[in-house]
mmCIF file of C-alpha atoms in Angstrom:
data_model
loop_
_atom_site.group_PDB
_atom_site.id
_atom_site.type_symbol
_atom_site.label_atom_id
_atom_site.label_comp_id
_atom_site.label_asym_id
_atom_site.label_seq_id
_atom_site.Cartn_x
_atom_site.Cartn_y
_atom_site.Cartn_z
ATOM 1 C CA MET Z 1 102.475 139.560 99.371
ATOM 2 C CA ARG Z 2 100.839 137.346 101.970
ATOM 3 C CA GLU Z 3 97.396 138.507 100.908
ATOM 4 C CA GLU Z 4 98.147 137.513 97.296
ATOM 5 C CA ILE Z 5 99.438 134.130 98.487
ATOM 6 C CA GLN Z 6 96.190 133.457 100.353
ATOM 7 C CA THR Z 7 94.153 134.503 97.291
ATOM 8 C CA PHE Z 8 96.232 132.104 95.176
ATOM 9 C CA ILE Z 9 95.667 129.257 97.666
ATOM 10 C CA ASN Z 10 91.912 129.962 97.538
ATOM 11 C CA TYR Z 11 92.117 129.802 93.736
ATOM 12 C CA MET Z 12 93.911 126.438 93.920
ATOM 13 C CA GLU Z 13 91.220 125.050 96.224
ATOM 14 C CA GLU Z 14 88.091 126.488 94.632
ATOM 15 C CA GLU Z 15 88.897 126.622 90.922
ATOM 16 C CA LYS Z 16 91.687 124.079 90.390
ATOM 17 C CA HIS Z 17 90.167 121.672 92.953
ATOM 18 C CA ALA Z 18 93.644 120.804 94.229
ATOM 19 C CA SER Z 19 93.850 118.347 97.106
ATOM 20 C CA LYS Z 20 94.332 119.547 100.658
ATOM 21 C CA ASN Z 21 97.842 118.096 100.745
ATOM 22 C CA THR Z 22 98.765 120.007 97.575
ATOM 23 C CA THR Z 23 97.406 123.338 98.778
ATOM 24 C CA LEU Z 24 99.099 122.975 102.178
ATOM 25 C CA SER Z 25 102.383 122.217 100.431
ATOM 26 C CA TYR Z 26 102.033 125.281 98.165
ATOM 27 C CA GLN Z 27 101.099 127.481 101.093
ATOM 28 C CA ARG Z 28 104.054 126.307 103.184
ATOM 29 C CA ASP Z 29 106.514 126.837 100.308
ATOM 30 C CA LEU Z 30 105.188 130.282 99.391
ATOM 31 C CA LEU Z 31 105.136 131.570 102.953
ATOM 32 C CA LYS Z 32 108.758 130.463 103.376
ATOM 33 C CA MET Z 33 109.593 132.365 100.177
ATOM 34 C CA ALA Z 34 107.716 135.441 101.476
ATOM 35 C CA ASP Z 35 109.684 135.287 104.743
ATOM 36 C CA TYR Z 36 112.964 135.304 102.826
ATOM 37 C CA LEU Z 37 111.947 138.153 100.508
ATOM 38 C CA GLU Z 38 110.604 140.285 103.373
ATOM 39 C CA GLU Z 39 113.854 139.807 105.289
ATOM 40 C CA ASN Z 40 115.546 141.250 102.211
ATOM 41 C CA GLY Z 41 113.240 144.242 102.023
ATOM 42 C CA ILE Z 42 110.810 142.975 99.351
ATOM 43 C CA THR Z 43 107.147 142.978 100.373
ATOM 44 C CA ASP Z 44 105.462 143.880 97.054
ATOM 45 C CA CYS Z 45 104.900 141.098 94.488
ATOM 46 C CA GLY Z 46 105.453 143.610 91.696
ATOM 47 C CA LYS Z 47 108.975 144.332 92.922
ATOM 48 C CA VAL Z 48 110.150 140.724 93.004
ATOM 49 C CA THR Z 49 112.926 140.124 90.473
ATOM 50 C CA LYS Z 50 114.415 137.029 88.938
ATOM 51 C CA THR Z 51 117.634 137.811 90.819
ATOM 52 C CA ALA Z 52 115.743 137.830 94.130
ATOM 53 C CA LEU Z 53 114.132 134.475 93.363
ATOM 54 C CA ASN Z 54 117.446 132.962 92.268
ATOM 55 C CA SER Z 55 118.921 134.171 95.565
ATOM 56 C CA TYR Z 56 116.097 132.445 97.427
ATOM 57 C CA ILE Z 57 116.721 129.158 95.592
ATOM 58 C CA LEU Z 58 120.454 129.473 96.333
ATOM 59 C CA PHE Z 59 119.562 130.096 99.989
ATOM 60 C CA LEU Z 60 117.572 126.834 100.096
ATOM 61 C CA GLU Z 61 120.477 124.934 98.561
ATOM 62 C CA LYS Z 62 122.929 126.433 101.079
ATOM 63 C CA GLU Z 63 120.567 125.317 103.850
ATOM 64 C CA GLY Z 64 121.208 121.797 102.634
ATOM 65 C CA LYS Z 65 117.688 121.181 101.309
ATOM 66 C CA ALA Z 66 117.305 118.137 99.072
ATOM 67 C CA ALA Z 67 117.039 118.706 95.321
ATOM 68 C CA SER Z 68 113.459 117.427 95.424
ATOM 69 C CA THR Z 69 112.567 120.001 98.107
ATOM 70 C CA VAL Z 70 114.170 122.837 96.141
ATOM 71 C CA SER Z 71 112.438 121.663 92.972
ATOM 72 C CA ARG Z 72 109.051 121.631 94.718
ATOM 73 C CA ALA Z 73 109.636 125.104 96.164
ATOM 74 C CA LEU Z 74 110.498 126.401 92.698
ATOM 75 C CA ALA Z 75 107.394 124.762 91.209
ATOM 76 C CA SER Z 76 105.246 126.511 93.829
ATOM 77 C CA THR Z 77 106.979 129.819 93.107
ATOM 78 C CA ARG Z 78 106.519 129.501 89.348
ATOM 79 C CA SER Z 79 102.842 128.596 89.721
ATOM 80 C CA PHE Z 80 102.250 131.563 92.021
ATOM 81 C CA PHE Z 81 103.951 134.187 89.857
ATOM 82 C CA GLY Z 82 102.496 132.671 86.688
ATOM 83 C CA TRP Z 83 99.039 133.090 88.196
ATOM 84 C CA LEU Z 84 99.807 136.683 89.272
ATOM 85 C CA PHE Z 85 100.925 137.534 85.724
ATOM 86 C CA LYS Z 86 97.887 135.865 84.154
ATOM 87 C CA GLU Z 87 95.603 137.801 86.505
ATOM 88 C CA GLU Z 88 97.486 141.017 85.553
ATOM 89 C CA LYS Z 89 98.478 141.622 89.154
ATOM 90 C CA ILE Z 90 102.122 142.021 88.065
ATOM 91 C CA ARG Z 91 103.548 143.432 84.814
ATOM 92 C CA ARG Z 92 106.102 140.670 84.271
ATOM 93 C CA ASP Z 93 106.698 137.135 85.546
ATOM 94 C CA PRO Z 94 110.074 136.971 87.350
ATOM 95 C CA ALA Z 95 109.918 133.159 87.634
ATOM 96 C CA ASP Z 96 109.172 132.502 83.960
ATOM 97 C CA SER Z 97 112.592 131.254 82.847
ATOM 98 C CA MET Z 98 113.744 129.673 86.097
ATOM 99 C CA HIS Z 99 114.685 125.991 85.977
ATOM 100 C CA ALA Z 100 114.472 123.355 88.662
ATOM 101 C CA PRO Z 101 117.626 121.576 89.866
ATOM 102 C CA LYS Z 102 118.288 118.175 88.382
ATOM 103 C CA ILE Z 103 116.895 115.494 90.661
ATOM 104 C CA GLU Z 104 118.636 112.168 90.931
ATOM 105 C CA LYS Z 105 115.922 109.527 90.862
ATOM 106 C CA LYS Z 106 116.138 107.076 93.722
ATOM 107 C CA VAL Z 107 115.447 103.421 93.104
ATOM 108 C CA PRO Z 108 112.265 102.614 95.049
ATOM 109 C CA VAL Z 109 112.336 100.025 97.806
ATOM 110 C CA ILE Z 110 110.704 96.879 96.440
ATOM 111 C CA LEU Z 111 110.033 93.884 98.645
ATOM 112 C CA THR Z 112 110.385 90.331 97.418
ATOM 113 C CA VAL Z 113 107.243 88.226 97.160
ATOM 114 C CA ASP Z 114 108.391 86.277 100.239
ATOM 115 C CA GLU Z 115 108.830 89.497 102.228
ATOM 116 C CA VAL Z 116 105.364 90.714 101.232
ATOM 117 C CA THR Z 117 103.911 87.345 102.236
ATOM 118 C CA LYS Z 118 105.579 87.586 105.666
ATOM 119 C CA LEU Z 119 104.286 91.128 106.098
ATOM 120 C CA LEU Z 120 100.707 90.197 105.193
ATOM 121 C CA GLU Z 121 100.813 87.228 107.570
ATOM 122 C CA GLN Z 122 101.634 89.377 110.615
ATOM 123 C CA PRO Z 123 98.100 90.502 111.551
ATOM 124 C CA SER Z 124 96.761 87.202 112.871
ATOM 125 C CA GLY Z 125 93.143 88.323 113.042
ATOM 126 C CA ALA Z 126 92.976 87.620 116.777
ATOM 127 C CA ASN Z 127 91.167 90.900 117.474
ATOM 128 C CA PRO Z 128 89.242 93.604 115.556
ATOM 129 C CA LYS Z 129 92.347 95.772 115.108
ATOM 130 C CA GLU Z 130 94.334 92.977 113.481
ATOM 131 C CA ILE Z 131 91.349 92.067 111.296
ATOM 132 C CA ARG Z 132 91.144 95.673 110.096
ATOM 133 C CA ASP Z 133 94.913 95.941 109.620
ATOM 134 C CA LYS Z 134 94.977 92.682 107.644
ATOM 135 C CA ALA Z 135 92.227 93.964 105.324
ATOM 136 C CA MET Z 136 94.053 97.267 104.776
ATOM 137 C CA LEU Z 137 97.400 95.621 104.020
ATOM 138 C CA GLU Z 138 95.883 93.033 101.692
ATOM 139 C CA LEU Z 139 93.901 95.669 99.796
ATOM 140 C CA LEU Z 140 96.909 97.972 99.509
ATOM 141 C CA TYR Z 141 99.074 95.237 97.992
ATOM 142 C CA ALA Z 142 96.229 93.896 95.836
ATOM 143 C CA THR Z 143 95.509 97.253 94.201
ATOM 144 C CA GLY Z 144 98.657 99.383 94.469
ATOM 145 C CA ILE Z 145 96.663 102.437 95.503
ATOM 146 C CA ARG Z 146 98.198 105.361 97.388
ATOM 147 C CA VAL Z 147 97.822 105.484 101.156
ATOM 148 C CA THR Z 148 95.725 108.667 100.856
ATOM 149 C CA GLU Z 149 93.378 106.805 98.528
ATOM 150 C CA LEU Z 150 93.231 103.847 100.910
ATOM 151 C CA VAL Z 151 92.247 105.847 104.000
ATOM 152 C CA ASN Z 152 89.671 107.830 101.988
ATOM 153 C CA LEU Z 153 87.925 104.821 100.434
ATOM 154 C CA LYS Z 154 84.185 104.702 101.032
ATOM 155 C CA LEU Z 155 81.991 101.650 101.448
ATOM 156 C CA SER Z 156 80.323 102.581 98.168
ATOM 157 C CA ASP Z 157 83.707 102.410 96.402
ATOM 158 C CA VAL Z 158 83.971 98.663 97.006
ATOM 159 C CA ASN Z 159 82.224 96.114 94.791
ATOM 160 C CA MET Z 160 82.624 92.828 96.643
ATOM 161 C CA SER Z 161 80.643 90.762 94.137
ATOM 162 C CA ILE Z 162 83.038 91.334 91.229
ATOM 163 C CA GLY Z 163 86.128 92.327 93.232
ATOM 164 C CA PHE Z 164 86.717 95.937 92.205
ATOM 165 C CA ILE Z 165 87.343 99.218 93.971
ATOM 166 C CA THR Z 166 86.706 102.665 92.510
ATOM 167 C CA CYS Z 167 89.482 105.131 93.232
ATOM 168 C CA ARG Z 168 89.271 108.876 92.711
ATOM 169 C CA ASP Z 169 91.787 111.715 92.733
ATOM 170 C CA GLU Z 170 91.478 115.367 91.708
ATOM 171 C CA HIS Z 171 91.881 114.502 88.020
ATOM 172 C CA LYS Z 172 90.186 111.197 87.265
ATOM 173 C CA GLU Z 173 88.459 108.026 88.424
ATOM 174 C CA ARG Z 174 89.792 104.523 87.941
ATOM 175 C CA MET Z 175 88.569 101.008 88.697
ATOM 176 C CA ILE Z 176 91.053 98.492 90.079
ATOM 177 C CA PRO Z 177 90.466 94.742 90.586
ATOM 178 C CA PHE Z 178 91.489 92.822 93.689
ATOM 179 C CA GLY Z 179 91.888 89.084 94.239
ATOM 180 C CA HIS Z 180 90.576 86.453 96.614
ATOM 181 C CA ALA Z 181 93.027 87.144 99.458
ATOM 182 C CA ALA Z 182 91.981 90.794 99.695
ATOM 183 C CA LYS Z 183 88.321 89.862 99.213
ATOM 184 C CA ASP Z 184 88.412 87.342 102.075
ATOM 185 C CA ALA Z 185 90.177 89.814 104.386
ATOM 186 C CA LEU Z 186 87.690 92.560 103.518
ATOM 187 C CA ALA Z 187 84.696 90.272 104.038
ATOM 188 C CA LYS Z 188 85.951 89.261 107.486
ATOM 189 C CA TYR Z 189 86.540 92.912 108.410
ATOM 190 C CA LEU Z 190 83.097 94.031 107.251
ATOM 191 C CA GLU Z 191 81.336 91.147 108.959
ATOM 192 C CA SER Z 192 83.123 91.054 112.314
ATOM 193 C CA ALA Z 193 85.293 94.104 112.992
ATOM 194 C CA ARG Z 194 84.103 97.344 111.381
ATOM 195 C CA GLU Z 195 81.229 97.935 113.809
ATOM 196 C CA THR Z 196 83.669 97.690 116.723
ATOM 197 C CA PHE Z 197 85.392 100.862 115.505
ATOM 198 C CA LEU Z 198 82.160 102.703 114.705
ATOM 199 C CA LYS Z 199 80.702 102.072 118.200
ATOM 200 C CA GLY Z 200 77.126 102.498 117.028
ATOM 201 C CA THR Z 201 77.810 105.547 114.844
ATOM 202 C CA ARG Z 202 77.556 105.711 111.059
ATOM 203 C CA SER Z 203 80.344 106.404 108.571
ATOM 204 C CA GLU Z 204 80.671 106.236 104.812
ATOM 205 C CA LEU Z 205 84.388 105.459 105.172
ATOM 206 C CA LEU Z 206 85.535 101.882 104.617
ATOM 207 C CA PHE Z 207 88.266 102.036 107.266
ATOM 208 C CA THR Z 208 88.236 104.139 110.429
ATOM 209 C CA ASN Z 209 90.316 104.606 113.552
ATOM 210 C CA TYR Z 210 89.229 103.641 117.073
ATOM 211 C CA SER Z 211 87.070 106.770 117.286
ATOM 212 C CA GLY Z 212 85.127 105.875 114.141
ATOM 213 C CA ARG Z 213 86.745 108.758 112.247
ATOM 214 C CA ALA Z 214 89.051 108.901 109.245
ATOM 215 C CA MET Z 215 92.464 107.361 109.761
ATOM 216 C CA SER Z 216 95.427 109.638 109.020
ATOM 217 C CA ARG Z 217 98.215 108.737 106.623
ATOM 218 C CA GLN Z 218 100.606 108.905 109.575
ATOM 219 C CA GLY Z 219 98.400 106.494 111.506
ATOM 220 C CA PHE Z 220 98.589 103.898 108.748
ATOM 221 C CA TRP Z 221 102.327 104.502 108.323
ATOM 222 C CA LYS Z 222 102.778 103.435 111.972
ATOM 223 C CA ILE Z 223 100.715 100.302 111.305
ATOM 224 C CA ILE Z 224 102.818 99.150 108.353
ATOM 225 C CA LYS Z 225 106.035 99.998 110.207
ATOM 226 C CA TYR Z 226 104.897 97.907 113.171
ATOM 227 C CA TYR Z 227 104.098 94.837 111.078
ATOM 228 C CA GLY Z 228 107.264 95.278 109.015
ATOM 229 C CA ASP Z 229 109.326 95.095 112.186
ATOM 230 C CA ARG Z 230 107.369 92.031 113.331
ATOM 231 C CA ALA Z 231 108.037 90.346 109.979
ATOM 232 C CA GLY Z 232 111.759 90.950 110.379
ATOM 233 C CA ILE Z 233 111.997 93.070 107.248
ATOM 234 C CA GLU Z 234 115.233 95.052 107.385
ATOM 235 C CA GLU Z 235 114.248 97.572 104.698
ATOM 236 C CA ASP Z 236 112.745 100.854 105.923
ATOM 237 C CA ILE Z 237 109.262 100.252 104.524
ATOM 238 C CA THR Z 238 106.422 102.736 104.107
ATOM 239 C CA PRO Z 239 102.893 102.423 102.670
ATOM 240 C CA HIS Z 240 104.415 103.387 99.301
ATOM 241 C CA THR Z 241 106.672 100.320 99.495
ATOM 242 C CA LEU Z 242 103.667 98.051 98.938
ATOM 243 C CA ARG Z 243 102.593 100.251 96.012
ATOM 244 C CA HIS Z 244 106.044 99.898 94.438
ATOM 245 C CA SER Z 245 106.052 96.156 95.115
ATOM 246 C CA PHE Z 246 102.583 95.761 93.564
ATOM 247 C CA ALA Z 247 103.732 97.308 90.276
ATOM 248 C CA ALA Z 248 107.082 95.513 90.163
ATOM 249 C CA HIS Z 249 105.583 92.104 90.915
ATOM 250 C CA LEU Z 250 102.877 92.518 88.265
ATOM 251 C CA LEU Z 251 105.421 93.479 85.595
ATOM 252 C CA SER Z 252 107.814 90.698 86.568
ATOM 253 C CA ASN Z 253 104.952 88.228 86.087
ATOM 254 C CA GLY Z 254 104.190 89.507 82.582
ATOM 255 C CA ALA Z 255 101.443 92.080 83.159
ATOM 256 C CA ASP Z 256 100.857 94.633 80.394
ATOM 257 C CA MET Z 257 102.596 97.897 81.216
ATOM 258 C CA ARG Z 258 99.673 100.032 80.054
ATOM 259 C CA ALA Z 259 97.328 98.085 82.322
ATOM 260 C CA VAL Z 260 99.681 98.605 85.280
ATOM 261 C CA GLN Z 261 99.898 102.315 84.404
ATOM 262 C CA THR Z 262 96.096 102.555 84.517
ATOM 263 C CA MET Z 263 95.850 100.754 87.860
ATOM 264 C CA MET Z 264 98.595 102.904 89.378
ATOM 265 C CA GLY Z 265 96.973 106.103 88.107
ATOM 266 C CA HIS Z 266 100.187 107.268 86.433
ATOM 267 C CA SER Z 267 99.647 110.053 83.904
ATOM 268 C CA ASP Z 268 103.067 109.366 82.367
ATOM 269 C CA LEU Z 269 104.136 105.885 81.230
ATOM 270 C CA ALA Z 270 107.718 106.715 82.282
ATOM 271 C CA SER Z 271 106.577 106.557 85.913
ATOM 272 C CA THR Z 272 105.533 102.943 85.354
ATOM 273 C CA GLN Z 273 108.583 102.022 83.305
ATOM 274 C CA MET Z 274 110.927 102.520 86.258
ATOM 275 C CA TYR Z 275 109.677 99.179 87.636
ATOM 276 C CA THR Z 276 110.815 97.257 84.545
ATOM 277 C CA ALA Z 277 114.395 97.120 85.871
ATOM 278 C CA TYR Z 278 113.162 95.008 88.781
ATOM 279 C CA ALA Z 279 111.104 92.854 86.406
ATOM 280 C CA MET Z 280 114.093 92.284 84.102
ATOM 281 C CA ASP Z 281 116.358 91.521 87.065
ATOM 282 C CA SER Z 282 113.859 88.943 88.340
ATOM 283 C CA ALA Z 283 113.571 87.341 84.890
ATOM 284 C CA VAL Z 284 117.350 87.104 84.522
ATOM 285 C CA ARG Z 285 117.701 85.621 88.009
ATOM 286 C CA GLU Z 286 114.985 83.015 87.334
ATOM 287 C CA ALA Z 287 116.518 82.092 83.980
ATOM 288 C CA TYR Z 288 119.906 81.586 85.636
ATOM 289 C CA GLN Z 289 118.498 79.518 88.502
ATOM 290 C CA GLY Z 290 116.484 77.397 86.092
ATOM 291 C CA ALA Z 291 119.200 76.726 83.529
ATOM 292 C CA HIS Z 292 122.687 77.030 85.018
ATOM 293 C CA PRO Z 293 124.244 73.600 85.684
ATOM 294 C CA ARG Z 294 125.844 74.855 88.899
ATOM 295 C CA LYS Z 295 122.991 77.003 90.130
#
């Protein structure tokens, strides 16, 4: 079974062009499934039954795994056995009619405009690190891109003259505008700080770590956590918090939902619509504060 899993992972990388994070997630999920099946005497993919897979899912639930984790594991399992069946490596697909557990959607953490302002003011620009951090935070809030997209941006992806970045994922390419605050922070970083990190080397990456190499997602998570604490923000913020705040603030200020969907890179409009609750709440609050005689 492990050999088939590795062949499937190779297929995901080479033919489906899945991202490294996706393939690692699939591999981790499938190897955990293989461990469980082998412990129960099943080592041949052709002998896996729907009952065995249902038992595995029940095992994950009894372990106390979150519904989202169980759902992801099931998605990996279904993709794997669907591929085996399509490639005629098994006679039937045991995962074909399995359904994921219902996931309760959590309301994303969205900062107020004042909180975002405090966060962005924390890097004072007193040294190259703070200049870089300021540029990264400003660009993240200005564009709403994912942290993976931020740390993988190249110099060639930035058009400073018209204020646009080009963002790419495994499916498509999108252009996203950014305003004067992000432009000023980027210009200062490019002019006075970037070379400090490169130390005479060359890199196509826009942002790097102290060694002049790509910054990890975890590395940037620590940066935003640090400045969040300095700003006195009580919410447990992550890089995705600025992405959520970007979308919610645009919608609350009247931005077109389809335009926000395009900038966010959402394939489904429903993913963008979840921010309308914040926008409506803000509008109601402003109407009350502006009109109530005892506001």
